[in-house]
Amino acid sequence: MSETPPATAPSGATTLPLVFEEPRGRKKPPRHLADLDPAGRKALLEEHGLPGFRAKQLSTHYFARLVDDPEQMTDLPAAQRADLVQALLPELMTPLRTLEADKGTTRKTLWKLFDGALVESVLMRYPDRATMCVSSQAGCGMACPFCATGQGGLQRNMSTAEIVEQVVAGARALARGEVPGGPGRVSNVVFMGMGEPLANYKAVIGTIRRLTDPSPDGLGMSARGITVSTVGLVPRIYQLADEGIPVTLALSLHAPDDELRNELVPINTRFSVAETVEAAWNYARTTKRRVSIEYAMMRGINDQGHRADLLGDVLRSYGDWGWVHVNLIPLNPTPGSKWTASDPADEREFVRRLEAKGIPTTVRDTRGREIDGACGQLAATED
Ligand code: SF4
């Protein structure tokens, strides 16, 4: 990427209260070592009257050895083991169901959290990588009309440890050889499950820190393997750019004009396409990471040639220094629904027009389609 002129956040933008406030008095998820940094873990053990130095051993079991059975933690004194595990490794969630597709290399798990809230995560194994798609909220408050998750509204934010646990569960399944392809590890994490990650900003940043902290304090992943998606909480995009962690930003744009985007992505009535794309461009400029523009192709709604041209023009207006690429997402074919998949010929034409404007464009792999694990399909029901 070449240098570009600096951008500034819109005045007052970072003071907007875009974080979901938990109602007072609501019971919080159990505290877990993944919620805390190493000093916090030590302090929590000491609060329980337990030796703080054991925190490192517990972290090693959790992040490095991926052990979940206390019986295997034989380096902990037998008399204290149960107390130590209860203090730092309480049970956070129970798997209710795992569905498999793609010969077992795509696995969607439905989790029940401590308060009965349901969330889902999806593990996708490819020949060269394994990606965990995680939820960051139970439900979602962004109300995008084409999205299954959005229809149920927001239940609550997830804690850092609840988000981390989804990744660790995937890491365990891979390490134990439960996924076809032999033992492996999680190389990528995408925040594209249930919820708007930037509306649960603090827990998501905490999660990124735990994922990237060197083992055994964290999972020791590369920030470059992590993608945070957003529908465009503009002040939070500026804030994320300043965190100094080079994760990839995926902006779910879905429309290049305010009129249509106001309908498809209601937060657009608060932050316009121009403000949102400028924040994404600033993210690329600050982090030197190419931004991904996510665009779910909806037949007859946002897939017209003139919209491809407009999208190309909007993105090109910030320069052609390689700051962006477009990822087209084929929606699930839902016959009779207003929100259904584009005609393949329209999809090809859309790609052609974007490429003609010099915008690198890919069509997303539709892994997980058979098990409702693609974007906007995680509705988390027990049925
Ligand atoms: S598309 Fe994303 S932001 Fe919109 S309602 Fe669904 S989960 Fe929420």
Coordinates of C-alpha atoms in Angstrom, one line a residue, residues 10-378:
P10 CA -15.7 13.1 12.4
S11 CA -15.9 15.5 15.2
G12 CA -17.6 14.1 18.3
A13 CA -17.9 10.7 16.7
T14 CA -16.0 8.9 19.3
T15 CA -18.2 10.1 22.1
L16 CA -21.3 8.4 20.8
P17 CA -22.6 5.8 23.2
L18 CA -22.7 2.8 20.9
V19 CA -21.9 0.1 23.5
F20 CA -24.8 -1.9 24.6
E21 CA -25.4 -1.3 28.3
E22 CA -26.2 -4.4 30.3
P23 CA -29.3 -3.8 32.5
R24 CA -28.3 -3.3 36.2
G25 CA -28.6 -6.3 38.4
R26 CA -28.4 -8.8 35.5
K27 CA -26.3 -11.8 36.5
K28 CA -23.0 -11.9 34.8
P29 CA -21.3 -14.9 33.3
P30 CA -18.8 -16.7 35.6
R31 CA -15.4 -15.1 35.8
H32 CA -12.8 -17.2 34.0
L33 CA -9.1 -16.9 33.4
A34 CA -9.8 -15.9 29.8
D35 CA -11.5 -12.8 31.0
L36 CA -8.3 -11.7 32.7
D37 CA -4.6 -10.9 32.0
P38 CA -2.0 -12.9 33.9
A39 CA -1.8 -10.4 36.8
G40 CA -5.7 -10.5 37.1
R41 CA -5.6 -14.3 37.1
K42 CA -3.1 -14.3 39.9
A43 CA -5.1 -11.7 41.9
L44 CA -8.3 -13.6 41.5
L45 CA -6.8 -16.8 42.9
E46 CA -5.4 -14.8 45.8
E47 CA -8.9 -13.4 46.4
H48 CA -10.1 -16.9 46.8
G49 CA -7.3 -17.6 49.3
L50 CA -5.4 -19.8 46.8
P51 CA -1.8 -19.5 45.7
G52 CA -1.5 -17.0 42.9
F53 CA 1.4 -18.8 41.2
R54 CA -1.0 -21.6 40.2
A55 CA -2.6 -19.2 37.7
K56 CA 0.2 -19.9 35.2
Q57 CA -0.3 -23.7 35.4
L58 CA -4.0 -23.2 34.9
S59 CA -3.3 -21.0 31.9
T60 CA -1.0 -23.6 30.5
H61 CA -3.7 -26.3 30.8
Y62 CA -6.3 -24.0 29.1
F63 CA -4.4 -22.3 26.3
A64 CA -1.4 -24.5 25.6
R65 CA -2.5 -28.0 26.5
L66 CA -6.2 -27.4 25.7
V67 CA -7.1 -29.7 28.7
D68 CA -10.6 -29.5 30.0
D69 CA -10.6 -32.4 32.4
P70 CA -9.3 -31.5 35.9
E71 CA -8.2 -35.1 36.4
Q72 CA -5.5 -34.5 33.8
M73 CA -4.1 -31.5 35.6
T74 CA -1.9 -33.6 37.7
D75 CA 0.7 -30.9 38.4
L76 CA -1.9 -29.2 40.6
P77 CA -2.1 -30.5 44.2
A78 CA -5.0 -33.0 44.4
A79 CA -6.4 -31.3 47.5
Q80 CA -6.6 -27.9 45.8
R81 CA -7.4 -28.9 42.3
A82 CA -11.2 -28.5 42.5
D83 CA -11.0 -25.1 44.1
L84 CA -8.4 -23.9 41.6
V85 CA -10.4 -25.1 38.7
Q86 CA -13.6 -23.6 40.1
A87 CA -11.9 -20.2 40.6
L88 CA -10.3 -19.8 37.2
L89 CA -11.9 -22.4 34.9
P90 CA -15.6 -22.5 35.7
E91 CA -17.8 -24.1 33.1
L92 CA -19.0 -21.4 30.7
M93 CA -21.2 -23.1 28.2
T94 CA -22.6 -26.5 27.2
P95 CA -22.6 -27.9 23.7
L96 CA -26.2 -28.8 22.9
R97 CA -25.7 -30.0 19.3
T98 CA -23.1 -30.2 16.6
L99 CA -24.1 -30.4 13.0
E100 CA -21.5 -31.4 10.3
A101 CA -21.3 -30.8 6.6
D102 CA -18.6 -31.0 3.9
K103 CA -17.6 -34.5 5.1
G104 CA -17.2 -33.4 8.6
T105 CA -14.8 -30.5 7.9
T106 CA -17.5 -27.9 8.6
R107 CA -19.0 -28.2 12.1
K108 CA -21.6 -25.9 13.6
T109 CA -22.1 -26.1 17.4
L110 CA -25.0 -24.7 19.3
W111 CA -24.0 -23.6 22.8
K112 CA -26.1 -23.0 25.9
L113 CA -24.6 -20.3 28.1
F114 CA -24.9 -20.2 31.9
D115 CA -28.2 -18.2 31.7
G116 CA -29.8 -20.3 29.0
A117 CA -28.9 -17.9 26.1
L118 CA -28.1 -19.8 22.9
V119 CA -25.2 -19.0 20.5
E120 CA -23.5 -20.7 17.7
S121 CA -20.0 -21.1 16.4
V122 CA -18.8 -22.7 13.2
L123 CA -15.4 -24.5 12.5
M124 CA -14.4 -24.7 8.9
R125 CA -11.3 -26.7 8.0
Y126 CA -9.6 -26.2 4.6
P127 CA -6.5 -27.9 3.3
D128 CA -4.3 -25.0 4.3
R129 CA -6.1 -23.4 7.3
A130 CA -8.8 -23.9 9.9
T131 CA -11.2 -21.0 10.6
M132 CA -13.4 -20.5 13.6
C133 CA -16.4 -18.3 13.1
V134 CA -17.5 -17.0 16.6
S135 CA -20.5 -15.2 18.0
S136 CA -19.9 -12.1 20.1
Q137 CA -23.5 -11.4 21.3
A138 CA -26.5 -13.6 22.1
G139 CA -28.7 -12.3 19.3
C140 CA -28.1 -9.0 17.6
G141 CA -29.6 -5.6 17.9
M142 CA -28.8 -4.3 14.4
A143 CA -32.1 -5.6 12.9
C144 CA -30.9 -6.2 9.3
P145 CA -34.1 -7.5 7.7
F146 CA -32.5 -10.2 5.6
C147 CA -30.6 -11.8 8.6
A148 CA -31.9 -14.7 10.7
T149 CA -30.0 -13.5 13.8
G150 CA -31.3 -9.9 13.4
Q151 CA -34.9 -11.1 13.6
G152 CA -34.7 -12.2 17.2
G153 CA -33.2 -9.0 18.6
L154 CA -30.4 -8.7 21.1
Q155 CA -30.4 -10.8 24.3
R156 CA -27.1 -9.8 25.8
N157 CA -23.4 -9.2 25.2
M158 CA -21.1 -12.2 25.6
S159 CA -18.1 -12.0 28.0
T160 CA -14.6 -12.2 26.7
A161 CA -14.2 -15.8 28.1
E162 CA -17.4 -16.9 26.4
I163 CA -16.1 -15.7 23.1
V164 CA -12.6 -17.2 23.7
E165 CA -14.1 -20.5 24.8
Q166 CA -15.7 -21.0 21.3
V167 CA -12.2 -20.8 19.8
V168 CA -10.6 -23.0 22.4
A169 CA -13.4 -25.6 21.8
G170 CA -12.5 -25.6 18.1
A171 CA -8.8 -25.8 18.9
R172 CA -9.5 -28.8 21.2
A173 CA -11.5 -30.6 18.5
L174 CA -8.7 -30.0 16.0
A175 CA -5.8 -31.0 18.3
R176 CA -7.6 -34.2 19.3
G177 CA -8.0 -35.2 15.7
E178 CA -11.8 -35.0 15.8
V179 CA -12.0 -33.2 12.5
P180 CA -11.1 -35.1 9.3
G181 CA -7.6 -34.2 8.1
G182 CA -5.6 -35.2 11.2
P183 CA -4.6 -33.2 14.2
G184 CA -4.4 -29.5 13.5
R185 CA -4.8 -26.0 14.9
V186 CA -7.0 -22.9 14.5
S187 CA -5.3 -20.5 12.2
N188 CA -8.0 -18.0 11.6
V189 CA -10.8 -16.5 13.7
V190 CA -13.6 -14.5 12.2
F191 CA -16.1 -12.5 14.2
M192 CA -19.0 -13.2 11.9
G193 CA -21.3 -15.3 14.0
M194 CA -24.2 -13.9 16.0
G195 CA -24.0 -10.3 17.0
E196 CA -22.3 -7.0 16.0
P197 CA -18.8 -7.4 17.4
L198 CA -18.1 -3.6 17.7
A199 CA -21.3 -3.2 19.8
N200 CA -19.5 -5.4 22.4
Y201 CA -16.3 -3.6 21.9
K202 CA -14.5 -4.2 25.2
A203 CA -15.1 -8.0 25.3
V204 CA -14.1 -8.3 21.6
I205 CA -10.8 -6.4 22.2
G206 CA -10.2 -8.6 25.3
T207 CA -10.8 -11.7 23.1
I208 CA -8.4 -10.5 20.5
R209 CA -5.8 -10.0 23.2
R210 CA -6.3 -13.5 24.6
L211 CA -6.1 -15.0 21.1
T212 CA -2.9 -13.2 20.3
D213 CA -1.1 -13.2 23.7
P214 CA 1.8 -15.6 23.5
S215 CA 1.2 -19.1 24.9
P216 CA 0.5 -20.0 27.7
D217 CA -1.0 -16.6 28.6
G218 CA -3.1 -16.8 25.4
L219 CA -3.4 -18.9 22.3
G220 CA -0.5 -17.2 20.5
M221 CA -2.3 -16.6 17.2
S222 CA -1.3 -14.0 14.7
A223 CA -3.5 -10.9 14.6
R224 CA -3.3 -11.2 10.8
G225 CA -5.4 -14.4 11.0
I226 CA -8.2 -12.5 12.8
T227 CA -11.1 -10.7 11.1
V228 CA -13.6 -8.4 12.8
S229 CA -16.7 -7.7 10.9
T230 CA -19.0 -4.8 11.5
V231 CA -22.1 -3.2 9.9
G232 CA -20.4 0.1 10.4
L233 CA -20.3 1.5 14.0
V234 CA -18.2 4.4 12.7
P235 CA -16.7 5.7 16.0
R236 CA -15.7 2.1 17.0
I237 CA -14.0 1.6 13.6
Y238 CA -11.8 4.7 14.4
Q239 CA -11.2 3.3 17.9
L240 CA -10.2 -0.1 16.5
A241 CA -7.7 1.5 14.1
D242 CA -6.0 3.1 17.1
E243 CA -5.6 -0.1 19.1
G244 CA -2.4 -1.1 17.4
I245 CA -3.5 -4.7 16.6
P246 CA -3.5 -5.4 12.9
V247 CA -6.7 -7.5 12.6
T248 CA -8.5 -7.4 9.3
L249 CA -11.7 -5.3 9.2
A250 CA -14.6 -6.6 7.2
L251 CA -17.3 -4.0 6.6
S252 CA -20.7 -5.3 5.8
L253 CA -21.8 -2.7 3.3
H254 CA -24.4 -4.5 1.2
A255 CA -25.4 -1.4 -0.7
P256 CA -23.4 1.6 -2.1
D257 CA -26.2 4.2 -1.7
D258 CA -27.9 5.5 1.4
E259 CA -31.4 5.0 0.2
L260 CA -31.0 1.2 -0.1
R261 CA -28.6 0.8 2.7
N262 CA -30.9 2.5 5.1
E263 CA -33.3 -0.3 4.4
L264 CA -30.9 -3.2 4.4
V265 CA -28.6 -2.1 7.3
P266 CA -30.7 0.2 9.6
I267 CA -27.6 1.6 11.4
N268 CA -27.0 3.4 8.1
T269 CA -29.6 6.0 9.1
R270 CA -27.1 7.0 11.8
F271 CA -23.9 6.7 9.8
S272 CA -24.1 7.3 6.1
V273 CA -22.4 5.2 3.4
A274 CA -19.8 8.0 2.9
E275 CA -19.0 8.2 6.7
T276 CA -18.8 4.5 6.9
V277 CA -16.6 4.0 3.9
E278 CA -14.3 6.8 5.1
A279 CA -13.9 5.1 8.5
A280 CA -13.0 1.9 6.7
W281 CA -10.5 3.7 4.5
N282 CA -9.0 5.3 7.6
Y283 CA -8.7 1.8 9.1
A284 CA -6.7 0.6 6.1
R285 CA -4.6 3.8 6.1
T286 CA -3.7 3.5 9.8
T287 CA -3.2 -0.3 10.1
K288 CA -1.9 -1.0 6.6
R289 CA -4.4 -3.8 6.4
R290 CA -6.6 -4.2 3.4
V291 CA -10.2 -3.8 4.3
S292 CA -12.8 -6.3 3.1
I293 CA -16.1 -5.0 1.9
E294 CA -18.8 -7.6 2.4
Y295 CA -21.7 -7.5 0.0
A296 CA -24.5 -10.1 0.3
M297 CA -25.9 -10.5 -3.2
M298 CA -29.7 -10.3 -3.0
R299 CA -31.7 -10.9 -6.2
G300 CA -33.3 -7.8 -7.6
I301 CA -32.4 -5.8 -4.5
N302 CA -28.8 -4.8 -4.5
D303 CA -27.3 -6.8 -7.4
Q304 CA -28.0 -4.5 -10.4
G305 CA -25.1 -3.4 -12.7
H306 CA -25.6 0.2 -11.8
R307 CA -25.0 -0.6 -8.2
A308 CA -21.8 -2.4 -9.0
D309 CA -20.6 0.7 -10.9
L310 CA -21.6 3.0 -8.0
L311 CA -19.9 0.7 -5.5
G312 CA -16.7 0.7 -7.6
D313 CA -16.9 4.6 -7.8
V314 CA -17.4 5.0 -4.1
L315 CA -14.4 2.8 -3.2
R316 CA -12.2 4.2 -6.0
S317 CA -12.9 7.7 -4.7
Y318 CA -10.5 6.9 -1.8
G319 CA -7.7 6.0 -4.2
D320 CA -6.5 2.8 -5.9
W321 CA -3.6 2.0 -3.6
G322 CA -4.9 -1.5 -2.8
W323 CA -6.7 -0.5 0.4
V324 CA -9.8 -2.5 -0.3
H325 CA -11.3 -5.6 -1.8
V326 CA -14.9 -6.7 -2.2
N327 CA -16.2 -10.0 -1.1
L328 CA -19.5 -10.9 -2.6
I329 CA -21.6 -13.3 -0.5
P330 CA -24.1 -15.5 -2.3
L331 CA -27.2 -15.4 -0.2
N332 CA -28.9 -18.8 0.3
P333 CA -31.4 -19.5 -2.4
T334 CA -34.8 -19.2 -0.6
P335 CA -37.5 -19.7 -3.3
G336 CA -40.3 -17.3 -2.8
S337 CA -38.5 -15.1 -0.2
K338 CA -37.9 -11.5 -0.8
W339 CA -34.3 -12.1 0.2
T340 CA -32.9 -14.7 -2.1
A341 CA -29.8 -15.5 -4.1
S342 CA -28.8 -13.5 -7.2
D343 CA -28.9 -15.1 -10.6
P344 CA -25.3 -16.4 -11.3
A345 CA -25.2 -14.3 -14.5
D346 CA -26.0 -11.2 -12.5
E347 CA -23.3 -12.2 -10.0
R348 CA -20.7 -12.6 -12.8
E349 CA -21.7 -9.2 -14.3
F350 CA -21.4 -7.5 -10.8
V351 CA -17.8 -9.0 -10.5
R352 CA -16.9 -7.9 -14.0
R353 CA -18.1 -4.3 -13.4
L354 CA -16.2 -4.0 -10.1
E355 CA -13.0 -5.4 -11.6
A356 CA -13.4 -3.0 -14.6
K357 CA -13.2 -0.2 -12.0
G358 CA -10.0 -1.8 -10.6
I359 CA -11.5 -3.2 -7.4
P360 CA -10.3 -6.7 -6.6
T361 CA -13.4 -8.9 -6.1
T362 CA -13.9 -12.4 -4.8
V363 CA -17.1 -14.5 -4.4
R364 CA -17.2 -16.0 -0.9
D365 CA -17.1 -19.7 -0.6
T366 CA -20.5 -20.9 0.7
R367 CA -19.3 -23.4 3.2
G368 CA -21.8 -24.4 5.8
R369 CA -24.8 -23.5 3.6
E370 CA -26.3 -27.0 4.2
I371 CA -26.2 -26.4 8.0
D372 CA -27.2 -22.8 8.0
G373 CA -23.8 -21.7 9.0
A374 CA -23.2 -19.0 6.4
C375 CA -23.5 -15.3 7.2
G376 CA -26.8 -14.1 8.5
Q377 CA -28.1 -17.6 9.1
L378 CA -27.1 -18.2 12.7

